[in-house]
CSV table of C-alpha atoms in Angstrom, one decimal:
chain,number,residue,atom,x,y,z
A,1,MET,CA,-14.7,-7.5,-38.3
A,2,ARG,CA,-17.4,-5.9,-40.4
A,3,VAL,CA,-20.7,-7.0,-42.0
A,4,ARG,CA,-21.8,-6.0,-45.4
A,5,ASN,CA,-24.3,-7.1,-48.0
A,6,ILE,CA,-23.3,-10.0,-50.2
A,7,GLN,CA,-22.2,-9.2,-53.7
A,8,SER,CA,-22.1,-11.4,-56.8
A,9,GLU,CA,-18.3,-11.2,-56.7
A,10,ASP,CA,-18.4,-13.1,-53.3
A,11,TYR,CA,-19.7,-16.2,-55.0
A,12,THR,CA,-16.3,-17.5,-56.1
A,13,ALA,CA,-14.6,-17.0,-52.7
A,14,ILE,CA,-17.4,-18.6,-50.7
A,15,HIS,CA,-18.0,-21.4,-53.2
A,16,SER,CA,-14.3,-22.4,-53.2
A,17,VAL,CA,-14.3,-23.0,-49.4
A,18,LEU,CA,-17.8,-24.3,-48.8
A,19,ASN,CA,-17.0,-28.0,-48.8
A,20,GLU,CA,-13.9,-27.4,-46.7
A,21,TRP,CA,-15.9,-25.5,-44.1
A,22,TRP,CA,-18.3,-28.5,-43.9
A,23,GLY,CA,-15.5,-31.0,-43.3
A,24,GLY,CA,-15.5,-32.4,-46.9
A,25,ARG,CA,-19.3,-32.7,-47.4
A,26,ASN,CA,-20.5,-31.6,-50.8
A,27,MET,CA,-22.3,-28.4,-49.9
A,28,ALA,CA,-21.2,-26.2,-52.9
A,29,ASP,CA,-24.0,-27.7,-55.1
A,30,MET,CA,-26.6,-26.5,-52.6
A,31,LEU,CA,-25.6,-22.8,-52.9
A,32,PRO,CA,-26.3,-21.5,-56.4
A,33,LYS,CA,-24.9,-18.2,-57.6
A,34,LEU,CA,-28.5,-16.8,-58.0
A,35,PHE,CA,-28.5,-16.0,-54.2
A,36,PHE,CA,-25.5,-13.7,-54.8
A,37,ILE,CA,-27.2,-12.0,-57.7
A,38,HIS,CA,-30.9,-11.7,-56.7
A,39,PHE,CA,-30.9,-11.5,-52.9
A,40,GLN,CA,-28.2,-9.0,-52.1
A,41,GLU,CA,-30.4,-6.9,-49.8
A,42,THR,CA,-31.2,-9.8,-47.6
A,43,SER,CA,-27.9,-11.7,-47.6
A,44,PHE,CA,-24.7,-10.8,-45.8
A,45,VAL,CA,-21.0,-11.6,-45.3
A,46,MET,CA,-18.8,-10.9,-42.4
A,47,GLU,CA,-15.2,-10.1,-43.2
A,48,GLU,CA,-12.0,-9.8,-41.2
A,49,ASP,CA,-9.1,-8.1,-42.9
A,50,GLY,CA,-10.8,-8.5,-46.3
A,51,GLU,CA,-11.3,-12.2,-45.9
A,52,ILE,CA,-14.9,-13.6,-45.7
A,53,VAL,CA,-15.3,-15.5,-42.4
A,54,GLY,CA,-19.0,-16.0,-42.5
A,55,PHE,CA,-22.1,-15.5,-44.7
A,56,LEU,CA,-25.9,-15.7,-44.7
A,57,CYS,CA,-28.1,-16.1,-47.8
A,58,GLY,CA,-31.7,-15.3,-47.2
A,59,PHE,CA,-34.7,-13.7,-48.8
A,60,LEU,CA,-38.2,-12.4,-48.1
A,61,SER,CA,-40.9,-14.9,-49.1
A,62,GLN,CA,-43.0,-13.9,-52.0
A,63,THR,CA,-45.6,-16.5,-51.2
A,64,HIS,CA,-45.9,-15.9,-47.4
A,65,PRO,CA,-46.0,-12.1,-46.7
A,66,ASP,CA,-45.2,-12.5,-43.0
A,67,GLU,CA,-42.1,-14.7,-43.6
A,68,ALA,CA,-38.4,-14.4,-44.4
A,69,TYR,CA,-36.3,-17.5,-45.1
A,70,VAL,CA,-32.6,-18.3,-44.5
A,71,HIS,CA,-31.4,-20.8,-47.1
A,72,PHE,CA,-27.8,-21.0,-46.0
A,73,ILE,CA,-25.5,-19.7,-43.2
A,74,GLY,CA,-21.9,-20.7,-42.9
A,75,VAL,CA,-18.9,-19.7,-40.7
A,76,ASP,CA,-15.3,-20.6,-41.3
A,77,PRO,CA,-14.4,-23.3,-38.6
A,78,LYS,CA,-11.5,-21.2,-37.4
A,79,TYR,CA,-14.0,-18.4,-36.4
A,80,ARG,CA,-16.9,-20.5,-34.9
A,81,ARG,CA,-18.2,-19.7,-31.4
A,82,LYS,CA,-17.3,-16.1,-31.8
A,83,GLY,CA,-20.8,-14.7,-32.4
A,84,ILE,CA,-20.5,-14.5,-36.2
A,85,ALA,CA,-23.6,-16.5,-37.0
A,86,SER,CA,-25.6,-14.6,-34.3
A,87,THR,CA,-24.5,-11.3,-35.8
A,88,LEU,CA,-25.4,-12.3,-39.3
A,89,TYR,CA,-28.8,-13.4,-38.1
A,90,SER,CA,-29.3,-10.1,-36.3
A,91,TYR,CA,-28.7,-8.2,-39.6
A,92,PHE,CA,-31.2,-10.5,-41.3
A,93,PHE,CA,-33.8,-10.1,-38.5
A,94,ASP,CA,-33.5,-6.3,-38.9
A,95,VAL,CA,-34.2,-6.5,-42.6
A,96,ALA,CA,-37.1,-8.9,-42.0
A,97,ARG,CA,-38.7,-6.6,-39.4
A,98,ALA,CA,-38.1,-3.5,-41.6
A,99,ASN,CA,-40.1,-5.3,-44.2
A,100,ASN,CA,-42.9,-6.3,-41.8
A,101,ARG,CA,-41.8,-10.0,-41.7
A,102,HIS,CA,-42.2,-11.4,-38.2
A,103,THR,CA,-41.5,-15.1,-38.9
A,104,VAL,CA,-38.1,-16.3,-39.9
A,105,LYS,CA,-37.6,-19.8,-41.2
A,106,ALA,CA,-34.3,-21.6,-41.7
A,107,VAL,CA,-33.2,-25.0,-42.9
A,108,THR,CA,-30.4,-27.5,-42.2
A,109,SER,CA,-29.7,-31.2,-42.9
A,110,LEU,CA,-30.3,-33.8,-40.3
A,111,VAL,CA,-26.6,-34.8,-40.1
A,112,ASN,CA,-25.6,-31.3,-39.2
A,113,LYS,CA,-26.1,-31.7,-35.4
A,114,LYS,CA,-24.1,-28.6,-34.6
A,115,SER,CA,-26.5,-26.5,-36.8
A,116,ILE,CA,-29.5,-28.0,-35.1
A,117,GLN,CA,-28.0,-27.3,-31.7
A,118,PHE,CA,-27.1,-23.7,-32.7
A,119,HIS,CA,-30.5,-22.9,-34.1
A,120,GLN,CA,-32.3,-24.2,-31.0
A,121,GLU,CA,-29.9,-22.4,-28.6
A,122,PHE,CA,-30.6,-19.2,-30.7
A,123,GLY,CA,-34.3,-19.5,-30.1
A,124,PHE,CA,-35.5,-21.3,-33.2
A,125,GLU,CA,-38.0,-24.1,-32.8
A,126,ILE,CA,-38.0,-27.2,-35.0
A,127,GLU,CA,-41.1,-27.0,-37.3
A,128,ALA,CA,-43.1,-30.2,-37.4
A,129,GLY,CA,-42.5,-32.1,-40.6
A,130,ASP,CA,-44.0,-35.2,-42.2
A,131,SER,CA,-41.5,-37.7,-40.8
A,132,GLU,CA,-39.2,-38.3,-37.9
A,133,VAL,CA,-35.6,-39.5,-37.9
A,134,ASP,CA,-33.7,-40.2,-34.7
A,135,GLY,CA,-36.3,-38.3,-32.8
A,136,VAL,CA,-36.0,-35.2,-35.0
A,137,SER,CA,-38.9,-34.0,-37.1
A,138,VAL,CA,-38.0,-33.7,-40.8
A,139,HIS,CA,-39.6,-32.5,-44.1
A,140,THR,CA,-39.2,-35.3,-46.6
A,141,ASN,CA,-37.7,-34.4,-50.0
A,142,TYR,CA,-37.5,-30.7,-49.0
A,143,ASP,CA,-34.3,-30.1,-51.0
A,144,GLY,CA,-35.1,-32.7,-53.8
A,145,ASN,CA,-35.8,-36.4,-54.0
A,146,GLY,CA,-34.3,-38.1,-50.9
A,147,GLU,CA,-33.1,-34.8,-49.5
A,148,SER,CA,-35.1,-34.4,-46.3
A,149,ARG,CA,-34.4,-31.4,-44.1
A,150,VAL,CA,-34.9,-30.0,-40.6
A,151,LEU,CA,-36.9,-26.7,-40.7
A,152,PHE,CA,-36.7,-24.1,-38.0
A,153,VAL,CA,-39.1,-21.2,-37.2
A,154,LYS,CA,-38.6,-18.1,-35.0
A,155,LYS,CA,-40.7,-15.1,-34.3
A,156,VAL,CA,-38.9,-11.8,-34.6
């Protein structure tokens, strides 16, 4: 397997499997092509035999000079628990540190319990939000009206 920077051409391949990777949830609408065009230096894919098996879309915050942000990370269900997400995050952390960013933030939905567990096991802490659902702190309307999210923070 190899890791490389994301390219605009990767959008179609990733977009076409996104909902399937999330068990039928409509996730494709949450990943616009602009990430594949404007954030290539901070976004990555992992391939095996030319097939994308994982990806991470992130960027360096323009507003908060010490922060980098991961908007989306996904791994093909057939390849989960093989270190792909950890490897992609490692590449992102390297870019963040190289740009003097020492705080990485990430986001997930409350229903994605596996993502919450992964991020916590990987050393992220849940960032206190403005509400709590089922004992988990959330940020209300973070991804639009009615779209509350769990935010994570990790020092790198």
